[in-house]
Amino acid sequence: MRFTNEKEHDTTMDKEIKRVAELTGLPVKKVYWLMKRDVIQRIEYGQPYYRFRHKHGKILKGTVVFPEEREIVQGFPKIRRLYTLKEGLRKYFPDGFYAEEKLDGYNVRTVLVGGEQYSLTRGGIICPYTTERIKRQEKQVTEFLEENPEKVLCGEVIGLENPYQEKSYPEAKEFGYYIFDVRDKKTNKPLPVEERRTVLEEHGVKQVPLLGLFKPSDWKKLLTEVRKLGDQGREGVVLKSPDSRTIIKYTSNQNTNRDLEYAFRFYSDYGQAFFFRRIVREAFQAWELGLEGKALEEEAARLGKSIMLPMVQTIQEIASGREVTEDFRITVPSKKLGQEFIRHLEHLGIVIRVNKIEKTNEGYKFWISRRYQSTNDKTKHYLEGGLSEE
Ligand code: ATP
């Protein structure tokens, strides 16, 4: 994989940029300007592709253009969040909605371009690891795309074996790919919920669990379902109008606590807004549930523990001379692919260390640690009696 900057322009690139302009509807000059500002980035992976690192006008972040194949794959849209169900459901889904489970992994769009299958991250990078793993493990995905090459399968990768979001599910301990949207590559138009579910089922493609069809007046029932999911260690729901045009998420406090617990281990590397938003979310859910007295105190204690305990653990670890790292593993068919993937992470600016490479029946298991620089450095500084500016 090769990342190219604007200085490396040549005539081939000029041709490519013309194609990017054609496919995005932007003037050629604008594409050059956006490349200069690093909004559009050129990457080579088998063939060159251009990705939008940020939203530009109507073009979504993560949109990818393959100039050689004259193909565009639109980015996956942002999903907004409800803080209160009772009023929100009435406002956004007066005629009812489908609730699907929100799986907690990472967003992957899988497409066929020029006969090659690629899996794109939310930001529009072809992930070599995810591409290979889905190709190897999810044959129905390939079959579906071969029959419908104009479509994008949008889904969540869950399980422990990935570098982005490790969370094990009983149905996918290590690696699973569950589809939640089928969109048109060019227009981004989604299939309506029922049609999508039927078509995917017919093709044997795995999809996110469906909780059912609800009315806004069912808000209490939905809240109970979300809390049940939370108790099972699951995240929450995504609500969709039957035509798939309105999509909104809502998640459980239990899951928010787990997020906080994880992130507070690396308290200085996560943005402060990350923490604050989650705390506010929890307050609204506690209010809408009508929690009072002991029940409210218990909810508050769980939140407090999710903040305090991981930070104290981090301080303890660093005080005893260890580093705090995020440890994960991947399984790849060849060492070469593993190394390629490590280079991919390094390009993203992630500091990693390979601890162990183990030969298994499926190929090679790489045991990797990610170092969170700021948390390690800052904690050490405070432990040595260093000052803070506040
Ligand atoms: P954004 O808010 O920009 O969508 P985010 O990283 O903040 O992104 P999340 O809070 O994780 O996203 O929620 C949105 C994501 O949830 C989607 O991008 C998708 O990857 C994931 N997701 C999981 N299950 C579903 C589902 N059933 N339907 C739609 N999206 C789902």
Coordinates of N, CA and C and ligand atoms in Angstrom, one line a residue, residues 76-81 100-104 106-108 122 155-156 180 208 235 238 240 247 249, ligand 1:
F76 N -20.5 6.1 4.3 CA -21.7 5.7 5.1 C -22.2 6.9 5.9
P77 N -23.5 7.3 5.8 CA -23.9 8.5 6.5 C -23.8 8.4 8.0
K78 N -23.8 9.6 8.6 CA -23.7 9.7 10.1 C -25.1 9.3 10.6
I79 N -25.1 8.6 11.7 CA -26.4 8.3 12.4 C -26.5 9.1 13.6
R80 N -27.6 9.9 13.7 CA -27.8 10.7 14.9 C -28.4 9.9 16.0
R81 N -28.3 10.5 17.2 CA -28.7 9.8 18.4 C -29.9 10.5 19.1
E100 N -33.6 -2.4 15.0 CA -32.6 -3.5 14.8 C -31.5 -3.4 15.9
E101 N -30.9 -4.5 16.3 CA -29.9 -4.3 17.3 C -28.6 -3.6 16.7
K102 N -28.1 -2.7 17.6 CA -26.9 -2.0 17.2 C -25.7 -2.9 17.7
L103 N -24.9 -3.4 16.8 CA -23.8 -4.3 17.2 C -22.6 -3.3 17.3
D104 N -21.7 -3.7 18.3 CA -20.6 -2.8 18.7 C -19.3 -3.3 18.1
Y106 N -16.9 -2.4 14.2 CA -16.6 -1.3 13.3 C -17.3 -1.5 11.9
N107 N -17.5 -0.3 11.4 CA -18.3 -0.2 10.2 C -17.5 -0.6 8.9
V108 N -18.0 -1.5 8.2 CA -17.3 -2.0 7.0 C -18.2 -2.0 5.8
R122 N -14.7 3.0 7.7 CA -15.6 4.1 7.7 C -15.0 5.3 7.0
G155 N -22.0 -3.2 6.8 CA -22.2 -4.1 8.0 C -21.2 -3.8 9.1
E156 N -21.4 -4.5 10.2 CA -20.5 -4.3 11.4 C -19.6 -5.5 11.5
F180 N -26.2 -4.4 7.9 CA -27.4 -3.6 8.3 C -27.9 -2.7 7.3
V208 N -27.9 -8.1 11.0 CA -28.0 -7.7 12.4 C -29.4 -8.2 12.9
E235 N -25.1 -3.5 23.0 CA -25.0 -2.0 23.0 C -26.3 -1.3 23.0
V238 N -30.7 0.5 16.7 CA -30.7 1.5 15.6 C -32.2 1.4 15.1
K240 N -35.2 2.5 12.4 CA -35.2 2.8 11.0 C -36.7 3.0 10.5
I247 N -32.7 7.2 10.1 CA -32.0 6.2 10.9 C -31.5 6.9 12.1
K249 N -30.0 6.3 16.3 CA -29.5 5.2 17.3 C -29.9 5.6 18.7
Ligands
ATP1 P1 -21.7 8.0 13.4 O1 -22.3 8.7 14.6 O2 -20.9 8.9 12.6 O3 -22.6 7.2 12.7 P2 -20.0 6.7 15.3 O4 -18.7 6.1 15.2 O5 -20.2 7.7 16.3 O6 -20.5 7.1 13.9 P3 -21.7 4.8 16.4 O7 -22.1 5.6 17.6 O8 -21.0 3.5 16.7 O9 -21.0 5.5 15.4 O10 -23.1 4.4 15.6 C1 -23.2 4.3 14.3 C2 -22.7 3.0 13.7 O11 -23.3 1.9 14.3 C3 -22.8 2.8 12.2 O12 -21.9 3.5 11.5 C4 -22.6 1.3 12.1 O13 -21.3 1.0 11.9 C5 -23.0 0.8 13.5 N1 -24.2 -0.2 13.5 C6 -24.2 -1.3 14.3 N2 -25.4 -1.9 14.2 C7 -26.1 -1.2 13.3 C8 -27.4 -1.3 12.7 N3 -28.2 -2.3 13.1 N4 -27.8 -0.4 11.8 C9 -27.0 0.6 11.5 N5 -25.8 0.8 12.0 C10 -25.3 -0.1 12.8

